[in-house]
Coordinates of C-alpha atoms in Angstrom, one line a residue:
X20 CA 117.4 112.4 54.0
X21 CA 120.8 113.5 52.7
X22 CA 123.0 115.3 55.3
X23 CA 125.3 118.3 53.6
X24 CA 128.0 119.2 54.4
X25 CA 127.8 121.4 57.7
X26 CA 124.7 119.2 59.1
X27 CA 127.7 116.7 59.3
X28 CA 130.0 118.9 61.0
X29 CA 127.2 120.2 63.6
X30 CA 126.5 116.1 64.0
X31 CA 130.3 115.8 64.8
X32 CA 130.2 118.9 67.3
X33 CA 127.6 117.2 68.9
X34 CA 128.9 114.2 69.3
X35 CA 131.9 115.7 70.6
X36 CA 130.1 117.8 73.4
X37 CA 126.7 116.3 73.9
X38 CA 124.8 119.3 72.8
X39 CA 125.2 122.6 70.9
X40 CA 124.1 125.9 70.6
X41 CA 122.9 128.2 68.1
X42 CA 124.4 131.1 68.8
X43 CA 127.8 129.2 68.8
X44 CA 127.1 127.1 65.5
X45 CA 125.8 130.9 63.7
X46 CA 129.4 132.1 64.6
X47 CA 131.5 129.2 63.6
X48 CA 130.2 128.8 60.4
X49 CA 129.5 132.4 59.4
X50 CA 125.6 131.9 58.9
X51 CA 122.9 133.4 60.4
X52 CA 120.9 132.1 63.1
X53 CA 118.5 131.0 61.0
X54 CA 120.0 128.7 58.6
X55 CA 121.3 126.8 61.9
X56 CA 117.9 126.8 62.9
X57 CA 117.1 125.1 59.7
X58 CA 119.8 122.7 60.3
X59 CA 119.0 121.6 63.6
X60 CA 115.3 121.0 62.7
X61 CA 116.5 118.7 59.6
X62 CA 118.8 117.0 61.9
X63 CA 116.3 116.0 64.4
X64 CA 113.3 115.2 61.8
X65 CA 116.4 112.6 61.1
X66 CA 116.5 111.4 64.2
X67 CA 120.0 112.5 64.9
X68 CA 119.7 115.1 67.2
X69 CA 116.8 116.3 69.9
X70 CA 115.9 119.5 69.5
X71 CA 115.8 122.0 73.0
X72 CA 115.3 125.9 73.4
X73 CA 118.7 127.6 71.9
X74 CA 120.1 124.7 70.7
X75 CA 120.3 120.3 70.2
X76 CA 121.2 117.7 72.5
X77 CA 122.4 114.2 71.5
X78 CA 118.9 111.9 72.0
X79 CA 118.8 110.2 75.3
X80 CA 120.2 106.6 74.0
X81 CA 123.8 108.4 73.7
X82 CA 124.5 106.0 76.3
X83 CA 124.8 103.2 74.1
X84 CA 127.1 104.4 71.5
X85 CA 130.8 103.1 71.2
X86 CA 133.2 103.5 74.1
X87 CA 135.7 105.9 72.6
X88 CA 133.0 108.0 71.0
X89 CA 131.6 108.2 74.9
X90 CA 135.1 108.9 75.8
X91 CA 135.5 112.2 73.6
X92 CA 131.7 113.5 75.0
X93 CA 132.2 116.1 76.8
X94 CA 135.9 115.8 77.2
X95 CA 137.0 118.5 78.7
X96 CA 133.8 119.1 81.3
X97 CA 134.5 115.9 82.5
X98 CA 138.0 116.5 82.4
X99 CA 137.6 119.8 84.9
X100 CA 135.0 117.8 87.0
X101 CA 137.6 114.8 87.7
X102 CA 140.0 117.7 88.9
X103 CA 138.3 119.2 91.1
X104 CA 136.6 115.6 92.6
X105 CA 140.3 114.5 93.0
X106 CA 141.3 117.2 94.9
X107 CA 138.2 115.9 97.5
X108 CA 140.1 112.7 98.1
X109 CA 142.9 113.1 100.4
X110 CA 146.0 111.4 100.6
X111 CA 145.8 108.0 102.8
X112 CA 142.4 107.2 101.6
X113 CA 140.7 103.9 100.5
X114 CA 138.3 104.5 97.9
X115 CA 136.0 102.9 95.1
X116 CA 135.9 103.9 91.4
X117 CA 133.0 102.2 89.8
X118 CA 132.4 101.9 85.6
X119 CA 132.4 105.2 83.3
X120 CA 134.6 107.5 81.4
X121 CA 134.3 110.2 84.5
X122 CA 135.7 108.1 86.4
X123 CA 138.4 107.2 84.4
X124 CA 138.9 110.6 84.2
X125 CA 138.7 110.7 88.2
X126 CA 141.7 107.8 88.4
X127 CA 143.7 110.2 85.8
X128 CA 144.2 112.8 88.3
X129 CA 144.9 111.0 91.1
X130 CA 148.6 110.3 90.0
X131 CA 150.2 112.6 92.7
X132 CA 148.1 111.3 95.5
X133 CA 150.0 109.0 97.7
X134 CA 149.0 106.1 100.1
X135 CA 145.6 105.2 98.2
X136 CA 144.2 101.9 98.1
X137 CA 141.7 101.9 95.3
X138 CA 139.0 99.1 94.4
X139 CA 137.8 98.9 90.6
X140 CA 135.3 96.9 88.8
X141 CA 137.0 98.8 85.7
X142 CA 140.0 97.4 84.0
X143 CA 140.4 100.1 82.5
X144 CA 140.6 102.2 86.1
X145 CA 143.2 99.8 87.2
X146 CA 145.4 100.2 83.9
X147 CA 145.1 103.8 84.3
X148 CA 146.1 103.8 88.0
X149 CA 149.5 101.9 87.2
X150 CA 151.1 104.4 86.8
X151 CA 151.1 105.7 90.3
X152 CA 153.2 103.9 92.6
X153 CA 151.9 104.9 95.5
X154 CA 148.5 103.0 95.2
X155 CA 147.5 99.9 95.8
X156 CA 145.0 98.7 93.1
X157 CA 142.5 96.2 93.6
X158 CA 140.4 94.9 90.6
X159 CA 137.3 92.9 91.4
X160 CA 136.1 89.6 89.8
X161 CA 133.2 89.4 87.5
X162 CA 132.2 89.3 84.1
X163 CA 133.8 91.2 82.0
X164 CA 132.0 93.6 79.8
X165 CA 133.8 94.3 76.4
X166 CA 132.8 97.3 75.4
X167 CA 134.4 99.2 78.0
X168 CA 136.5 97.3 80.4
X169 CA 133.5 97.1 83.2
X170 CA 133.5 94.0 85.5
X171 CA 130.0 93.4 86.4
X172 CA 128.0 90.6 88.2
X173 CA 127.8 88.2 91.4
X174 CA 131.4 88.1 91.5
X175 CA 131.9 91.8 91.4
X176 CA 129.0 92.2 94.4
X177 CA 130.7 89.5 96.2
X178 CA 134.2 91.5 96.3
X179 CA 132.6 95.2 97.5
X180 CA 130.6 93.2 100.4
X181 CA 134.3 92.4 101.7
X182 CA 134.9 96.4 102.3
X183 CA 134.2 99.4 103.7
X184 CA 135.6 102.6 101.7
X185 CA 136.0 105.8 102.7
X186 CA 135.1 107.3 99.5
X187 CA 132.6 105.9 96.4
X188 CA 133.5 107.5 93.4
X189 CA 130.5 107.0 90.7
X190 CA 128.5 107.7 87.3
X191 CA 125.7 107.5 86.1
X192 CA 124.0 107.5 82.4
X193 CA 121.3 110.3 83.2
X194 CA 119.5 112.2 86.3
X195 CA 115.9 112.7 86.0
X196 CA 113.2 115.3 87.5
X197 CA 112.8 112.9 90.1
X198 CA 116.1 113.7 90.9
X199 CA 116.9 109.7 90.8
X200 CA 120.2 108.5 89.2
X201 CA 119.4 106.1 86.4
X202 CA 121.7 103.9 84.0
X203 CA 121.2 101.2 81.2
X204 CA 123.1 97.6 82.2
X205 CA 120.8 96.4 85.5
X206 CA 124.1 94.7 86.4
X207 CA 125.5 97.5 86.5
X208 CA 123.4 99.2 88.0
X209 CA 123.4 96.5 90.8
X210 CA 127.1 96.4 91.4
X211 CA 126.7 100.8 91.8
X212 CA 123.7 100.0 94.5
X213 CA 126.0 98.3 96.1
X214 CA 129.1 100.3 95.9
X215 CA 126.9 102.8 97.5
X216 CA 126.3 100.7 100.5
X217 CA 129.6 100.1 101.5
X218 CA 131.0 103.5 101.2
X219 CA 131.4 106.1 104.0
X220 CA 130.8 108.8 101.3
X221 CA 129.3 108.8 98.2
X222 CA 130.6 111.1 95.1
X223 CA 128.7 111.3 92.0
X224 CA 130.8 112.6 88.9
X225 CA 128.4 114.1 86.4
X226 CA 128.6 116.5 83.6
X227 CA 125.2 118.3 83.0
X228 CA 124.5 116.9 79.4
X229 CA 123.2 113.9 82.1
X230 CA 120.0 116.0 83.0
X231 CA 118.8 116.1 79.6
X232 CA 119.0 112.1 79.2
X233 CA 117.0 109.6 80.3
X234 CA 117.3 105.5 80.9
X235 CA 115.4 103.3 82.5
X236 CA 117.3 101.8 85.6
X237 CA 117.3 102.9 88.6
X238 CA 120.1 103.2 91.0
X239 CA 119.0 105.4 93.8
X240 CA 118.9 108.6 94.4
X241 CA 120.5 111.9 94.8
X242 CA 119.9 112.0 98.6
X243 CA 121.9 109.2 98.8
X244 CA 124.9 111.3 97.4
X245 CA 127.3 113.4 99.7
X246 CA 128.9 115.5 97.1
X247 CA 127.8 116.0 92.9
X248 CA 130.6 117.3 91.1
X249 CA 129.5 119.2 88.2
X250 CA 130.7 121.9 85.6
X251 CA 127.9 124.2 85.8
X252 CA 125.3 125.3 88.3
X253 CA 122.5 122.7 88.6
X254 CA 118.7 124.0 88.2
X255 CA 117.4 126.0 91.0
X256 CA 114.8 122.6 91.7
X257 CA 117.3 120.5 91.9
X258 CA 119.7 122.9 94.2
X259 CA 116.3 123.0 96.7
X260 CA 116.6 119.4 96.9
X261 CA 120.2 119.3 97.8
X262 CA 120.1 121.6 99.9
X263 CA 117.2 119.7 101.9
X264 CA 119.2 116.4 101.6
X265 CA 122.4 118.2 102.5
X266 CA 123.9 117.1 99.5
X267 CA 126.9 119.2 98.6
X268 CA 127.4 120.6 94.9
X269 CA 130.7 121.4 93.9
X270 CA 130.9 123.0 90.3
X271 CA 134.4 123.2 88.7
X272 CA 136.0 125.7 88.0

């Protein structure tokens, strides 16, 4: 099937956000809600989008797409979240930040802070984190992944056994109804397991386009967490089971 025109702008919207809305889509291209409606339903008979009450997520393999299309998804919730995480991490502190574009944007707004020592299996982490002379930046060995600058494998596991951090800062690809954190790479997702271990507290960075995904390794789960930083208030379910783990949640402003 032939996309026109506007099916190909909503695709780009999409792909920019991880989801859209009708409502929104009706008022940015002067069309009733119908005709989205019509759109959306096209787009995911395609296969490009999944369809959801009021709207269309990206499908749950979003994970896999290229690394600067990854970077753009929700830009600028990631780009509140990583504020407001940051401002979590006081000055003096020894911290980990693991693979993942909310991290990177975790490293970017931690210019100002001063006396850090921070461990990365992302190259890309420690390029960002240059430009702050007040931290001391320690990259771990491992094979390194391509696609986006992650360091993954024995090598990597070896070098977090050797600390003890006060802080894990951490993504994930999706978080299911069993309230588990999941990913795609199982070396990745061994290195994280690990990374989890050896911190004193444990941040998870996660926009909430993640609860609509799904993949199929596991990492651990939520109770494991101290703090999830979020954009937007997390389903009442999942707030219970926070609450009962004392897990903080800490939605940006």
């Amino acid at each position: 099937m032939g996309l026109n025109a506007r099916q190909l702008d909503i695709l780009d919207r999409a792909r920019l956000n991880g989801q859209v809305a009708v409502d929104d889509l009706a008022v940015a291209f002067d069309v009733s809600v119908q005709t989205i409606r019509k759109d959306l339903s096209e787009l995911a008979d395609a296969g490009k989008l999944d369809r959801v009450h009021g709207g269309a997520l990206l499908p749950s393999g979003v994970a896999n797409i290229g690394y600067l299309e990854r970077a753009a998804l929700n830009a600028q919730a990631k780009s509140q979240i990583a504020k407001t995480c940051a401002a979590a991490i006081p000055h003096g502190s020894s911290l980990f930040l693991n693979i993942g574009t909310s991290t990177e944007a975790v490293a970017r707004e931690l210019f100002r802070h001063k006396n850090l020592m921070v461990v990365t299996n992302n190259i890309n982490v420690a390029n960002i984190l240059v430009e702050n002379p007040d931290c001391q930046i320690m990259v771990t060995g491992g094979a390194l992944r391509r696609t986006d600058g992650g360091l993954v494998g024995n090598l990597a596991l070896r070098t977090i056994e050797q600390f003890k951090f006060d802080f894990a800062v951490i993504g994930c690809s999706a978080l299911d109804a069993d309230v588990d954190l999941l990913d795609f790479d199982v070396q990745e997702v061994g290195v994280s397991q690990a990374i989890i271990k050896q911190a004193r507290s444990v941040f998870l960075v996660a926009d909430n386009s993640k609860l609509q995904r799904s993949a199929p390794v596991r990492i651990g789960s939520l109770s494991e967490v101290d703090c999830i930083f979020t954009e937007r208030a997390l389903p009442p379910d999942l707030q219970k089971n926070c609450a009962f783990w004392e897990t903080e949640i800490a939605v940006a402003n």
